[in-house]
Short mmCIF file of C-alpha atoms and ligand atoms in Angstrom, two decimals:
data_model
loop_
_atom_site.label_atom_id
_atom_site.label_comp_id
_atom_site.label_asym_id
_atom_site.label_seq_id
_atom_site.Cartn_x
_atom_site.Cartn_y
_atom_site.Cartn_z
CA MET A 1 0.00 0.00 0.00
CA ASP A 2 1.17 3.54 -0.79
CA TRP A 3 0.97 5.75 2.25
CA PRO A 4 0.96 9.55 2.15
CA ASN A 5 4.03 11.20 3.63
CA GLU A 6 5.24 14.56 4.90
CA LEU A 7 8.93 15.25 4.18
CA GLY A 8 9.36 11.48 3.85
CA THR A 9 7.66 10.58 7.14
CA LEU A 10 4.88 8.06 6.37
CA ILE A 11 1.42 8.86 7.70
CA LEU A 12 -0.19 5.54 8.66
CA THR A 13 -3.86 5.92 9.53
CA ALA A 14 -5.15 3.67 12.33
CA ARG A 15 -8.25 5.46 13.58
CA ASN A 16 -10.60 2.54 13.04
CA PRO A 17 -9.52 -0.81 14.53
CA THR A 18 -11.14 -2.90 11.79
CA GLU A 19 -9.44 -1.01 8.93
CA SER A 20 -6.05 -0.45 10.55
CA GLY A 21 -4.39 -3.80 9.91
CA ASP A 22 -2.14 -2.60 7.07
CA ALA A 23 -1.06 0.48 9.00
CA ILE A 24 -0.23 -1.55 12.12
CA ARG A 25 1.72 -4.15 10.12
CA CYS A 26 3.70 -1.46 8.31
CA ALA A 27 4.51 0.36 11.59
CA ALA A 28 5.52 -2.92 13.26
CA SER A 29 7.86 -3.92 10.44
CA ILE A 30 9.59 -0.51 10.61
CA LEU A 31 10.10 -0.98 14.37
CA ARG A 32 11.46 -4.50 13.93
CA ALA A 33 13.90 -3.22 11.29
CA GLY A 34 15.29 -0.64 13.76
CA GLY A 35 13.30 2.38 12.54
CA LEU A 36 11.44 5.14 14.39
CA VAL A 37 7.63 5.20 14.55
CA ALA A 38 5.51 7.70 16.48
CA PHE A 39 2.31 6.11 17.81
CA PRO A 40 -0.74 7.15 19.80
CA THR A 41 -1.21 6.32 23.47
CA GLU A 42 -3.99 7.38 25.85
CA THR A 43 -1.67 10.01 27.39
CA VAL A 44 0.35 11.61 24.56
CA TYR A 45 1.97 10.34 21.33
CA GLY A 46 5.20 8.39 21.84
CA LEU A 47 8.24 8.16 19.56
CA GLY A 48 8.96 4.44 19.45
CA ALA A 49 11.97 2.24 18.70
CA ASP A 50 12.87 -1.37 19.57
CA ALA A 51 13.93 -0.99 23.23
CA LEU A 52 16.52 -3.78 22.96
CA ASN A 53 18.19 -2.34 19.84
CA ALA A 54 20.75 0.22 21.08
CA LYS A 55 21.24 1.79 17.66
CA ALA A 56 17.51 2.24 17.09
CA VAL A 57 17.15 3.81 20.55
CA ALA A 58 20.03 6.20 19.83
CA GLY A 59 17.96 7.38 16.85
CA ILE A 60 15.20 8.56 19.21
CA PHE A 61 17.61 10.84 21.08
CA ALA A 62 18.94 12.25 17.80
CA ALA A 63 15.46 12.89 16.34
CA LYS A 64 14.22 14.65 19.50
CA GLY A 65 17.42 16.43 20.49
CA ARG A 66 17.04 14.75 23.88
CA PRO A 67 19.84 14.66 26.49
CA VAL A 68 21.22 11.09 26.41
CA ASP A 69 21.15 10.63 30.20
CA ASN A 70 17.35 11.00 30.28
CA PRO A 71 16.01 7.41 30.19
CA LEU A 72 13.03 6.20 28.15
CA ILE A 73 9.82 4.44 29.13
CA VAL A 74 9.60 0.91 27.71
CA HIS A 75 6.11 0.03 26.45
CA ILE A 76 4.92 -3.57 26.62
CA ALA A 77 1.73 -5.29 25.42
CA GLU A 78 0.99 -7.05 28.70
CA ALA A 79 2.16 -7.26 32.30
CA SER A 80 3.67 -10.74 31.86
CA GLN A 81 6.50 -9.13 29.80
CA MET A 82 7.71 -7.29 32.93
CA GLU A 83 9.82 -10.27 33.94
CA SER A 84 11.90 -10.31 30.76
CA LEU A 85 12.98 -6.70 31.31
CA ALA A 86 13.00 -6.29 35.12
CA GLN A 87 14.14 -8.40 38.10
CA ASN A 88 13.49 -8.53 41.86
CA ILE A 89 9.99 -7.25 41.17
CA PRO A 90 8.19 -6.56 44.48
CA PRO A 91 4.60 -7.79 45.02
CA GLU A 92 3.44 -4.15 45.13
CA ALA A 93 4.41 -3.77 41.46
CA TYR A 94 2.16 -6.69 40.51
CA LEU A 95 -0.70 -5.21 42.53
CA LEU A 96 -0.39 -1.88 40.71
CA ALA A 97 0.06 -3.47 37.28
CA ASP A 98 -3.01 -5.60 37.88
CA LYS A 99 -5.10 -2.58 38.85
CA PHE A 100 -3.83 0.14 36.47
CA TRP A 101 -2.54 -1.61 33.30
CA PRO A 102 -3.30 -0.97 30.55
CA GLY A 103 -3.19 2.65 31.71
CA PRO A 104 -1.21 5.80 32.45
CA LEU A 105 1.08 4.39 35.17
CA THR A 106 4.82 3.79 34.60
CA LEU A 107 6.63 1.53 37.07
CA VAL A 108 10.37 1.98 37.69
CA LEU A 109 11.92 -1.41 38.50
CA GLU A 110 15.40 -2.97 38.72
CA SER A 111 16.47 -3.61 35.11
CA ARG A 112 17.79 -6.81 33.59
CA PRO A 113 21.12 -6.62 31.71
CA ALA A 114 19.26 -7.30 28.41
CA VAL A 115 18.02 -3.69 28.46
CA PRO A 116 20.76 -1.55 26.86
CA PRO A 117 22.14 1.54 28.67
CA GLU A 118 20.89 3.70 25.78
CA THR A 119 17.34 2.88 26.94
CA THR A 120 17.91 3.28 30.70
CA GLY A 121 20.17 6.33 30.51
CA GLY A 122 22.87 4.16 32.09
CA LEU A 123 20.78 3.60 35.25
CA HIS A 124 20.23 0.13 36.76
CA SER A 125 16.49 0.66 36.63
CA VAL A 126 13.96 0.46 33.81
CA ALA A 127 10.60 2.24 33.44
CA LEU A 128 7.73 0.05 32.14
CA ARG A 129 4.14 0.59 31.13
CA VAL A 130 1.26 -0.96 29.18
CA PRO A 131 -0.51 1.86 27.31
CA ASP A 132 -4.31 1.92 27.15
CA HIS A 133 -4.85 2.57 23.46
CA PRO A 134 -6.10 0.04 20.89
CA ALA A 135 -3.62 1.11 18.16
CA ALA A 136 -0.68 1.10 20.61
CA LEU A 137 -1.58 -2.36 21.92
CA ALA A 138 -2.06 -3.73 18.40
CA LEU A 139 1.32 -2.28 17.38
CA LEU A 140 3.11 -3.74 20.42
CA LYS A 141 1.61 -7.19 19.78
CA GLU A 142 2.42 -7.12 16.06
CA ALA A 143 5.98 -5.80 16.56
CA ALA A 144 6.57 -8.42 19.29
CA VAL A 145 9.41 -6.35 20.78
CA PRO A 146 9.32 -4.00 23.78
CA VAL A 147 9.12 -0.42 22.48
CA ALA A 148 11.05 2.43 24.09
CA ALA A 149 9.17 5.68 23.62
CA PRO A 150 9.44 9.17 25.04
CA SER A 151 6.85 11.75 24.07
CA ALA A 152 7.07 12.38 20.30
CA ASN A 153 7.98 16.07 20.44
CA LEU A 154 11.21 17.98 19.99
CA SER A 155 12.91 18.06 23.39
CA GLY A 156 11.54 20.91 25.50
CA THR A 157 8.32 21.63 23.56
CA PRO A 158 4.81 20.66 24.75
CA SER A 159 4.05 16.95 24.28
CA PRO A 160 1.99 15.99 21.19
CA THR A 161 -1.62 14.90 21.62
CA SER A 162 -2.29 14.36 17.88
CA ALA A 163 -0.47 13.09 14.78
CA ARG A 164 -0.53 16.68 13.49
CA HIS A 165 1.50 17.82 16.53
CA VAL A 166 4.01 15.01 15.89
CA LEU A 167 4.47 16.01 12.24
CA ASP A 168 4.82 19.70 13.18
CA ASP A 169 7.86 18.75 15.30
CA LEU A 170 9.32 15.65 13.64
CA ALA A 171 8.30 15.38 9.94
CA GLY A 172 11.42 14.38 7.97
CA ARG A 173 13.19 13.21 11.16
CA ILE A 174 11.33 9.91 11.76
CA ASP A 175 10.17 7.04 9.53
CA ALA A 176 6.44 7.11 10.25
CA VAL A 177 3.60 8.27 12.44
CA LEU A 178 0.66 6.02 13.25
CA ASP A 179 -2.39 8.32 13.38
CA GLY A 180 -4.88 7.06 15.96
CA GLY A 181 -6.72 10.32 16.60
CA PRO A 182 -6.33 12.64 19.59
CA SER A 183 -4.96 11.36 22.94
CA GLY A 184 -7.64 11.31 25.64
CA VAL A 185 -5.73 11.87 28.91
CA GLY A 186 -3.56 14.63 27.46
CA VAL A 187 -0.75 14.61 30.06
CA GLU A 188 1.90 11.93 30.43
CA SER A 189 1.78 8.85 32.62
CA THR A 190 2.52 8.86 36.34
CA VAL A 191 6.11 7.68 36.91
CA LEU A 192 6.43 5.67 40.14
CA ASP A 193 9.57 4.13 41.63
CA ILE A 194 8.39 0.89 43.26
CA ARG A 195 11.73 -0.98 43.45
CA ASN A 196 11.68 -1.66 47.17
CA GLY A 197 7.91 -1.90 47.48
CA GLN A 198 7.68 1.67 48.85
CA PRO A 199 6.02 3.95 46.30
CA LEU A 200 7.89 7.14 45.37
CA LEU A 201 6.17 9.47 42.93
CA LEU A 202 8.74 10.68 40.38
CA ARG A 203 6.30 12.42 38.04
CA PRO A 204 2.58 13.06 38.61
CA GLY A 205 0.40 11.98 35.68
CA GLY A 206 -2.71 10.14 34.58
CA VAL A 207 -3.00 7.95 37.72
CA THR A 208 -3.25 10.01 40.92
CA PRO A 209 -1.21 9.40 44.11
CA GLU A 210 -4.54 9.09 45.92
CA GLU A 211 -5.44 6.08 43.72
CA ILE A 212 -2.00 4.49 44.23
CA ALA A 213 -2.16 5.02 47.99
CA PHE A 214 -5.60 3.44 48.07
CA ILE A 215 -4.44 0.27 46.28
CA LEU A 216 -1.25 -0.12 48.34
CA GLY A 217 -2.83 0.94 51.64
CA ARG A 218 -0.03 3.40 52.35
CA GLU A 219 0.97 6.97 51.53
CA CYS A 220 2.46 7.75 48.12
CA PRO A 221 4.97 10.57 48.72
CA GLN A 222 6.30 12.74 45.90
CA ALA A 223 10.07 12.84 45.25
CA TYR A 224 11.60 16.17 46.17
CA TRP A 225 14.53 17.58 44.27
CA GLN A 226 15.89 21.05 43.52
CA GLU A 227 18.58 22.34 41.18
CA ASN A 228 20.94 23.34 44.01
CA MET A 229 20.93 19.95 45.81
CA SER A 230 24.20 17.99 45.80
CA GLU A 231 22.76 14.51 45.09
CA PRO A 232 21.51 13.57 41.60
CA PRO A 233 17.73 13.77 41.03
CA PRO A 234 15.72 10.57 41.72
CA SER A 235 14.52 10.81 38.09
CA PRO A 236 16.72 12.46 35.44
CA GLY A 237 13.58 14.07 33.96
CA LEU A 238 13.37 16.33 37.04
CA LYS A 239 16.46 18.29 36.07
CA TYR A 240 15.26 19.24 32.58
CA GLY A 241 12.94 22.10 31.73
CA HIS A 242 9.86 20.74 29.98
CA TYR A 243 6.57 21.46 28.34
CA ALA A 244 7.47 25.05 27.54
CA PRO A 245 5.63 27.09 24.90
CA LYS A 246 7.73 29.64 22.97
CA ALA A 247 6.30 32.66 24.81
CA PRO A 248 7.01 33.21 28.52
CA LEU A 249 4.12 31.87 30.61
CA TYR A 250 3.01 33.52 33.86
CA LEU A 251 1.05 31.22 36.20
CA VAL A 252 -1.23 32.91 38.76
CA ARG A 253 -2.25 30.77 41.75
CA GLY A 254 -4.67 31.40 44.62
CA GLN A 255 -8.39 31.99 45.24
CA PRO A 256 -10.29 32.27 41.90
CA GLY A 257 -11.48 35.87 42.49
CA ALA A 258 -8.02 37.17 43.39
CA VAL A 259 -6.47 35.17 40.53
CA LEU A 260 -8.85 36.76 38.04
CA ASP A 261 -8.06 40.26 39.30
CA ARG A 262 -4.32 39.65 38.89
CA VAL A 263 -4.77 38.07 35.45
CA ARG A 264 -6.62 41.25 34.33
CA GLU A 265 -3.86 43.49 35.75
CA LEU A 266 -1.15 41.51 33.98
CA ARG A 267 -3.11 41.50 30.72
CA ASP A 268 -3.48 45.30 30.88
CA TYR A 269 0.21 45.75 31.72
CA PHE A 270 1.43 43.67 28.78
CA GLN A 271 -1.14 45.08 26.36
CA THR A 272 -0.02 48.61 27.22
CA ARG A 273 3.49 47.54 26.23
CA GLY A 274 2.09 46.48 22.85
CA ASP A 275 2.38 42.73 23.50
CA LYS A 276 0.11 40.09 21.98
CA VAL A 277 -1.28 38.48 25.16
CA GLY A 278 -2.59 34.89 25.32
CA LEU A 279 -4.87 33.93 28.23
CA LEU A 280 -5.12 30.30 29.37
CA LEU A 281 -8.34 30.04 31.36
CA SER A 282 -11.13 27.88 32.73
CA ARG A 283 -14.55 28.21 31.12
CA GLU A 284 -15.81 30.05 34.22
CA SER A 285 -13.03 32.66 34.10
CA ALA A 286 -13.22 33.13 30.33
CA GLY A 287 -16.78 34.36 30.81
CA ASP A 288 -15.42 37.26 32.89
CA ILE A 289 -12.33 38.31 30.92
CA VAL A 290 -12.13 39.73 27.43
CA SER A 291 -9.09 39.24 25.25
CA GLU A 292 -8.32 38.45 21.62
CA TYR A 293 -6.25 35.31 22.31
CA VAL A 294 -8.02 33.06 24.80
CA GLU A 295 -7.70 29.31 25.18
CA ILE A 296 -10.38 27.68 27.32
CA LEU A 297 -9.17 24.46 28.95
CA GLY A 298 -12.44 23.32 30.51
CA ASP A 299 -14.44 23.55 33.72
CA ARG A 300 -12.42 24.74 36.72
CA LYS A 301 -13.56 21.74 38.79
CA ASP A 302 -12.76 19.15 36.08
CA ALA A 303 -8.97 18.78 36.23
CA GLY A 304 -9.15 15.84 33.81
CA GLU A 305 -10.74 18.02 31.13
CA LEU A 306 -8.31 20.90 31.83
CA ALA A 307 -5.32 18.54 31.51
CA ALA A 308 -6.60 16.91 28.31
CA ASN A 309 -6.64 20.27 26.51
CA LEU A 310 -3.44 21.83 27.92
CA TYR A 311 -0.77 20.88 25.36
CA ALA A 312 -2.90 21.58 22.27
CA ALA A 313 -3.70 25.03 23.70
CA LEU A 314 0.00 25.80 24.30
CA ARG A 315 0.79 24.74 20.73
CA ARG A 316 -1.94 27.03 19.35
CA PHE A 317 -0.41 29.96 21.24
CA ASP A 318 2.93 29.08 19.59
CA GLN A 319 1.28 29.19 16.17
CA GLN A 320 -0.39 32.54 16.90
CA ASN A 321 3.00 33.89 17.96
CA VAL A 322 1.71 35.45 21.16
CA ASP A 323 4.37 37.42 23.09
CA VAL A 324 3.28 36.33 26.54
CA ILE A 325 0.85 33.82 28.10
CA ILE A 326 -1.01 34.37 31.38
CA ALA A 327 -2.42 31.18 32.90
CA GLU A 328 -4.90 30.60 35.70
CA GLY A 329 -3.80 28.10 38.38
CA TYR A 330 -5.93 25.30 39.86
CA GLY A 331 -6.19 23.11 42.95
CA GLU A 332 -3.74 20.18 43.20
CA GLU A 333 -6.23 17.45 44.18
CA GLY A 334 -6.59 14.38 41.94
CA MET A 335 -5.57 15.10 38.33
CA GLY A 336 -4.96 18.72 39.42
CA LEU A 337 -1.52 17.60 40.66
CA ALA A 338 -0.35 16.54 37.16
CA LEU A 339 -1.99 19.58 35.55
CA MET A 340 -0.29 22.02 37.94
CA ASN A 341 3.04 20.14 37.65
CA ARG A 342 3.01 20.79 33.87
CA LEU A 343 1.84 24.40 34.25
CA ILE A 344 4.55 25.12 36.84
CA LYS A 345 7.21 23.58 34.57
CA ALA A 346 5.90 25.63 31.62
CA ALA A 347 6.10 28.76 33.80
CA GLY A 348 9.66 28.14 34.98
CA SER A 349 10.24 30.84 37.59
CA ARG A 350 7.16 32.88 36.61
CA VAL A 351 4.73 31.61 39.25
CA ILE A 352 2.73 34.33 41.04
CA ASP A 353 0.86 33.53 44.27
CA VAL A 354 -2.03 35.86 45.20
CA GLU A 355 -3.99 36.01 48.47
O1 LIG B 401 2.67 8.97 29.06
C1 LIG B 401 3.89 8.81 28.93
O2 LIG B 401 4.60 8.45 29.88
C2 LIG B 401 4.49 9.04 27.53
C3 LIG B 401 3.91 8.02 26.60
C4 LIG B 401 4.52 8.07 25.22
O3 LIG B 401 4.02 6.75 27.15
N1 LIG B 401 5.91 8.98 27.59
C5 LIG B 401 6.68 9.94 28.18
O4 LIG B 401 8.03 9.73 28.08
O5 LIG B 401 6.22 10.91 28.74
P1 LIG B 401 9.12 10.85 28.43
O6 LIG B 401 10.40 10.29 27.97
O7 LIG B 401 8.72 12.14 27.87
O8 LIG B 401 9.15 10.88 29.98
C6 LIG B 401 9.70 9.77 30.70
C7 LIG B 401 10.05 10.20 32.10
C8 LIG B 401 11.26 11.09 32.12
O9 LIG B 401 11.03 12.14 33.04
C9 LIG B 401 12.37 10.15 32.59
O10 LIG B 401 13.39 10.85 33.29
C10 LIG B 401 11.61 9.20 33.50
O11 LIG B 401 10.35 9.04 32.89
N2 LIG B 401 12.26 7.90 33.59
C11 LIG B 401 12.41 6.97 32.61
N3 LIG B 401 13.11 5.91 33.06
C12 LIG B 401 13.43 6.16 34.35
C13 LIG B 401 14.15 5.45 35.36
N4 LIG B 401 14.70 4.26 35.11
N5 LIG B 401 14.27 6.01 36.58
C14 LIG B 401 13.71 7.21 36.83
N6 LIG B 401 13.01 7.94 35.93
C15 LIG B 401 12.87 7.42 34.70
MG1 LIG B 402 8.49 14.18 27.28
#
């Protein structure tokens, strides 16, 4: 079959499970031959390569411009594959896999020597997950190899939640993209170190620490690390800036009324300077603020909806070439933790707390 392409990157359509067989087979054969294929997952699109093929994995880092010490998540079709990639797996890991896979939870476990250092960033641990997306699962089964995949964006830009986003960043740099429609969760998986049976949250994501704590019957603390600390970060991802749109983003946190007042003040200040100002707001707030460039993420109380729309909104601001973005902050309960983690990273040092 002749597939359309953009700058040589094949566009394989797999939106309908019954008509996607050819696309899945083509994507799988590219992976088996050591090529790079971006594919949909329920969180964001991943840029996949055979996790056990060091040369193929090196291609991921080159295509993304990713620092080589930042390890990749290895995607598997089912939990039983854990044992071929990890060892000394604690019972807690099986409990979590049983409850949350397929789904947006990544488990960090002690790695087996078969996993090359290119995949693990030279660490002795490996990050595993079973994605909850029909096209991803079909691809993993057909390829019959574990697939290492970071988010399929250029390093540092917002993660892609559609094949269009992938092509905007990586057309001409990868062999193919499997188009399975928009990603539903919209922020990346939760990364959890579970090596000694004690959960340590390395990155908040699609499964909340409340849910993990409930299943394990114990607290799920979040790893703490700051730039100026002498020890290395518990996850290399913590030391890299992430998720940033091109324009500086100001994040305003606090009580909704006070937040809205400060957002208006900032908008007026930047507009007076002649800046093109983008506002990133909840539906409730957007009803009260007028501006030319507004992205509505969803209902203030629905952190899942807000998170699902975040990256696409940041990419639209990039395309409109806004000079500055002012974002409303939200509560950190449930999915709010992952949402605010991404907003805070996008803001860098520009977080404003109001009373
Ligand atoms: O939802 C997701 O997780 C998506 C989809 C494609 O599965 N993938 C993703 O990958 O977000 P990436 O590479 O953008 O983020 C992986 C994170 C990084 O912060 C990395 O440092 C961390 O997981 N990580 C990977 N392996 C690790 C390990 N062995 N120990 C600690 N952290 C690890
Ligand atoms: Mg990423």
